[in-house]
Amino acid sequence: MADETERDFIPVVEETATVSTRQVVSGRVRIVTQTEEINHLLPTDLASVEVDVVRVPIDRRIETIPDVVTEGEVTIIPVVEERLVVTRELYLREEIHVRRIEHKETVDVPATTRRQTVQIERLPAELEQPPEKDDQDDL
């Protein structure tokens, strides 16, 4: 038995740990937009001009044709005619006086605008079945 040497072996075993990740749905979000129409009355200034015309008879002899003249708010437009006399002479027959009268008023103009509102709703994740156990990593 001296020739025979018995040897006993003790196996050495080592465990290792690994970490892995996976995506899990933990919740959902639902976003809903709505468009509203809002009616407004917008104040707006309107202006108008009224013209008052007055004919002023003159019937006066003149030498040359007068120019159109503006005096303040009044524009004077001469109207002339030639009259046959032994000689030709110019007569200022009439003047037309034009006066501008401005009126202002504020009116409400209807207008429609749109705006969006957002509703955000958080929903729970759908129930998932637990993953099956992986027996490959067990010793």
Short mmCIF file of N, CA and C in Angstrom, two decimals:
data_model
loop_
_atom_site.label_atom_id
_atom_site.label_comp_id
_atom_site.label_asym_id
_atom_site.label_seq_id
_atom_site.Cartn_x
_atom_site.Cartn_y
_atom_site.Cartn_z
N MET A 1 0.77 -1.16 0.00
CA MET A 1 0.00 0.00 0.00
C MET A 1 0.82 1.25 0.00
N ALA A 2 2.03 1.07 0.14
CA ALA A 2 2.90 2.22 0.10
C ALA A 2 2.98 2.77 -1.29
N ASP A 3 2.83 1.87 -2.25
CA ASP A 3 2.88 2.33 -3.63
C ASP A 3 1.60 3.05 -4.01
N GLU A 4 0.61 2.65 -3.40
CA GLU A 4 -0.65 3.26 -3.76
C GLU A 4 -0.87 4.48 -2.88
N THR A 5 -0.97 5.54 -3.49
CA THR A 5 -1.28 6.76 -2.74
C THR A 5 -2.68 7.19 -3.13
N GLU A 6 -3.40 7.30 -2.11
CA GLU A 6 -4.77 7.71 -2.36
C GLU A 6 -4.85 9.21 -2.18
N ARG A 7 -5.46 9.78 -3.08
CA ARG A 7 -5.64 11.22 -2.99
C ARG A 7 -7.12 11.54 -3.05
N ASP A 8 -7.53 12.41 -2.16
CA ASP A 8 -8.90 12.89 -2.19
C ASP A 8 -8.88 14.32 -2.71
N PHE A 9 -9.79 14.61 -3.59
CA PHE A 9 -9.90 15.96 -4.14
C PHE A 9 -11.11 16.66 -3.57
N ILE A 10 -10.91 17.90 -3.23
CA ILE A 10 -12.04 18.71 -2.80
C ILE A 10 -12.27 19.72 -3.92
N PRO A 11 -13.43 19.64 -4.52
CA PRO A 11 -13.68 20.59 -5.61
C PRO A 11 -13.86 22.01 -5.06
N VAL A 12 -13.34 22.97 -5.81
CA VAL A 12 -13.47 24.38 -5.43
C VAL A 12 -14.60 24.96 -6.28
N VAL A 13 -15.55 25.56 -5.62
CA VAL A 13 -16.72 26.11 -6.31
C VAL A 13 -16.79 27.61 -6.00
N GLU A 14 -17.10 28.37 -6.99
CA GLU A 14 -17.23 29.83 -6.78
C GLU A 14 -18.55 30.28 -7.39
N GLU A 15 -19.27 31.07 -6.64
CA GLU A 15 -20.51 31.65 -7.15
C GLU A 15 -20.21 33.06 -7.64
N THR A 16 -20.85 33.44 -8.75
CA THR A 16 -20.73 34.82 -9.23
C THR A 16 -22.14 35.40 -9.35
N ALA A 17 -22.23 36.70 -9.16
CA ALA A 17 -23.52 37.38 -9.28
C ALA A 17 -23.43 38.36 -10.45
N THR A 18 -24.49 38.42 -11.22
CA THR A 18 -24.55 39.38 -12.32
C THR A 18 -25.83 40.20 -12.17
N VAL A 19 -25.75 41.41 -12.63
CA VAL A 19 -26.91 42.30 -12.58
C VAL A 19 -27.31 42.63 -14.00
N SER A 20 -28.59 42.54 -14.31
CA SER A 20 -29.07 42.92 -15.64
C SER A 20 -30.31 43.80 -15.45
N THR A 21 -30.60 44.56 -16.46
CA THR A 21 -31.77 45.45 -16.39
C THR A 21 -32.71 45.10 -17.52
N ARG A 22 -33.96 45.47 -17.31
CA ARG A 22 -34.95 45.30 -18.36
C ARG A 22 -35.95 46.45 -18.22
N GLN A 23 -36.61 46.76 -19.28
CA GLN A 23 -37.58 47.85 -19.27
C GLN A 23 -38.92 47.34 -18.75
N VAL A 24 -39.47 48.08 -17.82
CA VAL A 24 -40.76 47.74 -17.24
C VAL A 24 -41.64 48.99 -17.35
N VAL A 25 -42.82 48.81 -17.88
CA VAL A 25 -43.76 49.92 -17.97
C VAL A 25 -44.34 50.16 -16.58
N SER A 26 -44.09 51.35 -16.04
CA SER A 26 -44.58 51.65 -14.70
C SER A 26 -45.80 52.56 -14.73
N GLY A 27 -46.12 53.08 -15.88
CA GLY A 27 -47.30 53.93 -16.00
C GLY A 27 -47.38 54.51 -17.40
N ARG A 28 -48.51 55.14 -17.71
CA ARG A 28 -48.70 55.75 -19.02
C ARG A 28 -49.25 57.16 -18.81
N VAL A 29 -49.12 57.97 -19.83
CA VAL A 29 -49.64 59.34 -19.78
C VAL A 29 -50.51 59.54 -21.01
N ARG A 30 -51.70 60.10 -20.80
CA ARG A 30 -52.60 60.43 -21.91
C ARG A 30 -52.73 61.95 -21.93
N ILE A 31 -52.47 62.56 -23.10
CA ILE A 31 -52.57 64.00 -23.26
C ILE A 31 -53.66 64.28 -24.28
N VAL A 32 -54.62 65.10 -23.88
CA VAL A 32 -55.76 65.44 -24.75
C VAL A 32 -55.76 66.96 -24.91
N THR A 33 -55.83 67.43 -26.15
CA THR A 33 -55.94 68.88 -26.38
C THR A 33 -57.33 69.18 -26.91
N GLN A 34 -57.85 70.32 -26.49
CA GLN A 34 -59.15 70.78 -26.95
C GLN A 34 -58.99 72.21 -27.44
N THR A 35 -59.68 72.54 -28.50
CA THR A 35 -59.65 73.90 -29.02
C THR A 35 -60.98 74.56 -28.72
N GLU A 36 -60.89 75.73 -28.08
CA GLU A 36 -62.09 76.48 -27.74
C GLU A 36 -62.16 77.70 -28.64
N GLU A 37 -63.36 78.14 -28.93
CA GLU A 37 -63.55 79.40 -29.63
C GLU A 37 -64.11 80.40 -28.63
N ILE A 38 -63.48 81.55 -28.58
CA ILE A 38 -63.89 82.58 -27.64
C ILE A 38 -64.34 83.78 -28.46
N ASN A 39 -65.57 84.23 -28.22
CA ASN A 39 -66.09 85.40 -28.92
C ASN A 39 -65.79 86.65 -28.11
N HIS A 40 -65.25 87.64 -28.76
CA HIS A 40 -64.90 88.91 -28.13
C HIS A 40 -65.64 90.04 -28.85
N LEU A 41 -65.85 91.13 -28.14
CA LEU A 41 -66.26 92.38 -28.76
C LEU A 41 -65.09 93.33 -28.61
N LEU A 42 -64.46 93.65 -29.72
CA LEU A 42 -63.28 94.49 -29.69
C LEU A 42 -63.68 95.94 -29.96
N PRO A 43 -63.38 96.85 -29.05
CA PRO A 43 -63.72 98.25 -29.31
C PRO A 43 -62.81 98.82 -30.40
N THR A 44 -63.41 99.45 -31.36
CA THR A 44 -62.68 100.01 -32.49
C THR A 44 -63.20 101.42 -32.75
N ASP A 45 -62.27 102.35 -32.97
CA ASP A 45 -62.67 103.71 -33.30
C ASP A 45 -62.88 103.82 -34.80
N LEU A 46 -64.05 104.30 -35.18
CA LEU A 46 -64.36 104.54 -36.58
C LEU A 46 -64.43 106.04 -36.79
N ALA A 47 -63.90 106.50 -37.90
CA ALA A 47 -63.95 107.93 -38.22
C ALA A 47 -64.63 108.10 -39.56
N SER A 48 -65.43 109.14 -39.66
CA SER A 48 -66.05 109.45 -40.94
C SER A 48 -65.97 110.96 -41.12
N VAL A 49 -65.99 111.38 -42.36
CA VAL A 49 -65.93 112.80 -42.68
C VAL A 49 -67.17 113.15 -43.47
N GLU A 50 -67.89 114.14 -42.98
CA GLU A 50 -69.07 114.64 -43.67
C GLU A 50 -68.66 115.91 -44.40
N VAL A 51 -69.12 116.09 -45.61
CA VAL A 51 -68.76 117.27 -46.41
C VAL A 51 -70.00 118.15 -46.55
N ASP A 52 -69.86 119.38 -46.13
CA ASP A 52 -70.94 120.36 -46.22
C ASP A 52 -70.58 121.31 -47.37
N VAL A 53 -71.40 121.36 -48.39
CA VAL A 53 -71.14 122.19 -49.58
C VAL A 53 -72.12 123.36 -49.57
N VAL A 54 -71.56 124.58 -49.65
CA VAL A 54 -72.37 125.80 -49.69
C VAL A 54 -71.99 126.57 -50.95
N ARG A 55 -72.98 126.94 -51.72
CA ARG A 55 -72.73 127.75 -52.93
C ARG A 55 -72.91 129.22 -52.55
N VAL A 56 -71.87 130.03 -52.78
CA VAL A 56 -71.90 131.45 -52.42
C VAL A 56 -71.87 132.27 -53.72
N PRO A 57 -72.99 132.93 -54.10
CA PRO A 57 -72.99 133.74 -55.32
C PRO A 57 -72.12 134.99 -55.12
N ILE A 58 -71.27 135.31 -56.15
CA ILE A 58 -70.36 136.47 -56.06
C ILE A 58 -70.69 137.49 -57.17
N ASP A 59 -70.66 137.07 -58.40
CA ASP A 59 -70.94 137.90 -59.58
C ASP A 59 -70.11 139.20 -59.57
N ARG A 60 -68.80 139.03 -59.54
CA ARG A 60 -67.87 140.15 -59.51
C ARG A 60 -66.87 140.01 -60.64
N ARG A 61 -66.54 141.13 -61.29
CA ARG A 61 -65.56 141.13 -62.39
C ARG A 61 -64.17 140.93 -61.81
N ILE A 62 -63.37 140.05 -62.48
CA ILE A 62 -62.00 139.78 -62.04
C ILE A 62 -61.08 139.84 -63.23
N GLU A 63 -59.79 139.95 -62.98
CA GLU A 63 -58.78 140.04 -64.05
C GLU A 63 -58.19 138.67 -64.38
N THR A 64 -57.96 137.85 -63.36
CA THR A 64 -57.36 136.51 -63.58
C THR A 64 -58.19 135.47 -62.82
N ILE A 65 -57.99 134.22 -63.20
CA ILE A 65 -58.71 133.12 -62.54
C ILE A 65 -58.08 132.88 -61.17
N PRO A 66 -58.87 132.96 -60.10
CA PRO A 66 -58.32 132.74 -58.76
C PRO A 66 -57.95 131.27 -58.54
N ASP A 67 -57.00 131.05 -57.62
CA ASP A 67 -56.58 129.69 -57.26
C ASP A 67 -57.55 129.10 -56.24
N VAL A 68 -57.50 127.79 -56.12
CA VAL A 68 -58.25 127.09 -55.07
C VAL A 68 -57.53 127.41 -53.75
N VAL A 69 -58.29 127.82 -52.74
CA VAL A 69 -57.71 128.27 -51.47
C VAL A 69 -58.34 127.46 -50.34
N THR A 70 -57.50 127.12 -49.33
CA THR A 70 -58.01 126.46 -48.13
C THR A 70 -57.79 127.40 -46.96
N GLU A 71 -58.86 127.74 -46.28
CA GLU A 71 -58.81 128.61 -45.11
C GLU A 71 -59.33 127.83 -43.91
N GLY A 72 -58.44 127.31 -43.08
CA GLY A 72 -58.84 126.48 -41.93
C GLY A 72 -59.48 125.20 -42.42
N GLU A 73 -60.74 125.01 -42.09
CA GLU A 73 -61.48 123.81 -42.47
C GLU A 73 -62.22 123.98 -43.79
N VAL A 74 -62.16 125.16 -44.39
CA VAL A 74 -62.95 125.45 -45.59
C VAL A 74 -62.04 125.53 -46.81
N THR A 75 -62.41 124.80 -47.86
CA THR A 75 -61.73 124.88 -49.15
C THR A 75 -62.62 125.68 -50.10
N ILE A 76 -62.06 126.72 -50.71
CA ILE A 76 -62.84 127.59 -51.61
C ILE A 76 -62.42 127.29 -53.04
N ILE A 77 -63.39 126.87 -53.85
CA ILE A 77 -63.14 126.53 -55.26
C ILE A 77 -63.85 127.60 -56.11
N PRO A 78 -63.09 128.41 -56.86
CA PRO A 78 -63.73 129.45 -57.67
C PRO A 78 -64.37 128.86 -58.92
N VAL A 79 -65.53 129.42 -59.30
CA VAL A 79 -66.21 129.04 -60.53
C VAL A 79 -66.29 130.32 -61.38
N VAL A 80 -65.70 130.31 -62.57
CA VAL A 80 -65.65 131.51 -63.41
C VAL A 80 -66.38 131.27 -64.72
N GLU A 81 -66.75 132.36 -65.33
CA GLU A 81 -67.33 132.28 -66.66
C GLU A 81 -66.85 133.47 -67.48
N GLU A 82 -66.82 133.28 -68.73
CA GLU A 82 -66.53 134.40 -69.62
C GLU A 82 -67.86 134.98 -70.09
N ARG A 83 -67.92 136.29 -70.08
CA ARG A 83 -69.12 136.95 -70.58
C ARG A 83 -68.71 137.80 -71.78
N LEU A 84 -69.53 137.78 -72.76
CA LEU A 84 -69.25 138.58 -73.93
C LEU A 84 -69.84 139.97 -73.73
N VAL A 85 -68.93 140.87 -73.62
CA VAL A 85 -69.32 142.27 -73.56
C VAL A 85 -68.60 142.87 -74.77
N VAL A 86 -68.61 144.09 -74.91
CA VAL A 86 -67.85 144.66 -76.02
C VAL A 86 -66.43 144.11 -75.94
N THR A 87 -65.97 143.94 -74.78
CA THR A 87 -64.68 143.30 -74.57
C THR A 87 -64.91 142.05 -73.71
N ARG A 88 -63.96 141.21 -73.74
CA ARG A 88 -64.08 139.99 -72.94
C ARG A 88 -63.57 140.27 -71.53
N GLU A 89 -64.37 139.94 -70.52
CA GLU A 89 -64.00 140.16 -69.14
C GLU A 89 -64.32 138.91 -68.33
N LEU A 90 -63.55 138.70 -67.30
CA LEU A 90 -63.79 137.55 -66.40
C LEU A 90 -64.64 138.01 -65.24
N TYR A 91 -65.62 137.22 -64.89
CA TYR A 91 -66.46 137.49 -63.72
C TYR A 91 -66.39 136.28 -62.80
N LEU A 92 -66.20 136.54 -61.55
CA LEU A 92 -66.28 135.47 -60.55
C LEU A 92 -67.75 135.27 -60.27
N ARG A 93 -68.28 134.20 -60.80
CA ARG A 93 -69.71 133.97 -60.74
C ARG A 93 -70.14 133.50 -59.35
N GLU A 94 -69.37 132.51 -58.78
CA GLU A 94 -69.68 132.02 -57.45
C GLU A 94 -68.47 131.31 -56.89
N GLU A 95 -68.50 131.04 -55.62
CA GLU A 95 -67.49 130.21 -54.96
C GLU A 95 -68.23 129.04 -54.32
N ILE A 96 -67.58 127.95 -54.33
CA ILE A 96 -68.14 126.78 -53.65
C ILE A 96 -67.28 126.56 -52.41
N HIS A 97 -67.87 126.65 -51.26
CA HIS A 97 -67.17 126.45 -49.99
C HIS A 97 -67.42 125.02 -49.52
N VAL A 98 -66.34 124.27 -49.34
CA VAL A 98 -66.44 122.88 -48.90
C VAL A 98 -65.84 122.79 -47.49
N ARG A 99 -66.63 122.39 -46.53
CA ARG A 99 -66.18 122.27 -45.14
C ARG A 99 -66.21 120.80 -44.77
N ARG A 100 -65.13 120.35 -44.15
CA ARG A 100 -65.04 118.95 -43.70
C ARG A 100 -65.42 118.89 -42.23
N ILE A 101 -66.35 118.03 -41.91
CA ILE A 101 -66.78 117.84 -40.53
C ILE A 101 -66.49 116.38 -40.18
N GLU A 102 -65.60 116.17 -39.24
CA GLU A 102 -65.18 114.82 -38.89
C GLU A 102 -65.95 114.32 -37.69
N HIS A 103 -66.44 113.10 -37.77
CA HIS A 103 -67.17 112.46 -36.69
C HIS A 103 -66.40 111.22 -36.28
N LYS A 104 -66.31 110.97 -34.96
CA LYS A 104 -65.67 109.75 -34.47
C LYS A 104 -66.63 109.06 -33.52
N GLU A 105 -66.65 107.74 -33.60
CA GLU A 105 -67.47 106.97 -32.68
C GLU A 105 -66.76 105.66 -32.41
N THR A 106 -67.01 105.09 -31.28
CA THR A 106 -66.43 103.80 -30.91
C THR A 106 -67.52 102.75 -31.04
N VAL A 107 -67.20 101.71 -31.81
CA VAL A 107 -68.15 100.61 -32.00
C VAL A 107 -67.49 99.31 -31.57
N ASP A 108 -68.28 98.31 -31.24
CA ASP A 108 -67.76 97.00 -30.88
C ASP A 108 -67.84 96.10 -32.11
N VAL A 109 -66.69 95.55 -32.48
CA VAL A 109 -66.61 94.67 -33.64
C VAL A 109 -66.49 93.23 -33.13
N PRO A 110 -67.39 92.33 -33.51
CA PRO A 110 -67.29 90.95 -33.04
C PRO A 110 -66.10 90.25 -33.68
N ALA A 111 -65.37 89.48 -32.87
CA ALA A 111 -64.23 88.71 -33.37
C ALA A 111 -64.20 87.38 -32.63
N THR A 112 -63.72 86.35 -33.30
CA THR A 112 -63.62 85.03 -32.70
C THR A 112 -62.16 84.63 -32.66
N THR A 113 -61.68 84.22 -31.49
CA THR A 113 -60.31 83.70 -31.37
C THR A 113 -60.39 82.26 -30.88
N ARG A 114 -59.31 81.53 -31.05
CA ARG A 114 -59.26 80.13 -30.62
C ARG A 114 -58.08 79.95 -29.67
N ARG A 115 -58.23 79.07 -28.71
CA ARG A 115 -57.12 78.70 -27.85
C ARG A 115 -57.26 77.23 -27.50
N GLN A 116 -56.13 76.62 -27.21
CA GLN A 116 -56.14 75.20 -26.87
C GLN A 116 -55.88 75.03 -25.39
N THR A 117 -56.56 74.05 -24.81
CA THR A 117 -56.29 73.65 -23.43
C THR A 117 -55.82 72.21 -23.46
N VAL A 118 -55.03 71.84 -22.48
CA VAL A 118 -54.43 70.49 -22.44
C VAL A 118 -54.82 69.83 -21.13
N GLN A 119 -55.26 68.58 -21.22
CA GLN A 119 -55.53 67.77 -20.04
C GLN A 119 -54.52 66.63 -20.03
N ILE A 120 -53.83 66.47 -18.91
CA ILE A 120 -52.83 65.40 -18.78
C ILE A 120 -53.35 64.43 -17.73
N GLU A 121 -53.42 63.16 -18.10
CA GLU A 121 -53.96 62.13 -17.21
C GLU A 121 -52.92 61.04 -17.08
N ARG A 122 -52.54 60.75 -15.86
CA ARG A 122 -51.57 59.68 -15.62
C ARG A 122 -52.34 58.38 -15.37
N LEU A 123 -51.96 57.33 -16.10
CA LEU A 123 -52.65 56.04 -16.00
C LEU A 123 -51.69 55.01 -15.42
N PRO A 124 -52.20 54.05 -14.65
CA PRO A 124 -51.31 53.00 -14.11
C PRO A 124 -50.89 52.07 -15.24
N ALA A 125 -49.78 51.37 -14.99
CA ALA A 125 -49.30 50.39 -15.97
C ALA A 125 -50.28 49.23 -16.01
N GLU A 126 -50.37 48.62 -17.16
CA GLU A 126 -51.22 47.44 -17.26
C GLU A 126 -50.55 46.32 -16.47
N LEU A 127 -51.36 45.52 -15.80
CA LEU A 127 -50.79 44.44 -14.99
C LEU A 127 -50.11 43.43 -15.90
N GLU A 128 -48.86 43.18 -15.58
CA GLU A 128 -48.09 42.23 -16.39
C GLU A 128 -47.91 40.95 -15.56
N GLN A 129 -47.74 39.84 -16.26
CA GLN A 129 -47.46 38.60 -15.56
C GLN A 129 -45.99 38.63 -15.15
N PRO A 130 -45.69 38.15 -13.94
CA PRO A 130 -44.28 38.17 -13.51
C PRO A 130 -43.45 37.30 -14.45
N PRO A 131 -42.22 37.71 -14.70
CA PRO A 131 -41.39 36.91 -15.62
C PRO A 131 -41.12 35.53 -15.03
N GLU A 132 -41.00 34.55 -15.93
CA GLU A 132 -40.75 33.18 -15.48
C GLU A 132 -39.32 33.12 -14.94
N LYS A 133 -39.13 32.29 -13.90
CA LYS A 133 -37.84 32.19 -13.28
C LYS A 133 -36.88 31.50 -14.23
N ASP A 134 -35.68 32.05 -14.30
CA ASP A 134 -34.65 31.51 -15.19
C ASP A 134 -33.76 30.58 -14.34
N ASP A 135 -33.85 29.31 -14.57
CA ASP A 135 -33.11 28.35 -13.75
C ASP A 135 -31.68 28.14 -14.21
N GLN A 136 -31.25 28.79 -15.25
CA GLN A 136 -29.91 28.55 -15.78
C GLN A 136 -28.83 29.09 -14.86
N ASP A 137 -29.14 30.18 -14.11
CA ASP A 137 -28.11 30.79 -13.28
C ASP A 137 -27.95 30.09 -11.94
N ASP A 138 -28.84 29.15 -11.61
CA ASP A 138 -28.73 28.45 -10.33
C ASP A 138 -27.61 27.44 -10.41
N LEU A 139 -26.99 27.19 -9.29
CA LEU A 139 -25.93 26.16 -9.24
C LEU A 139 -26.47 24.82 -9.00
#
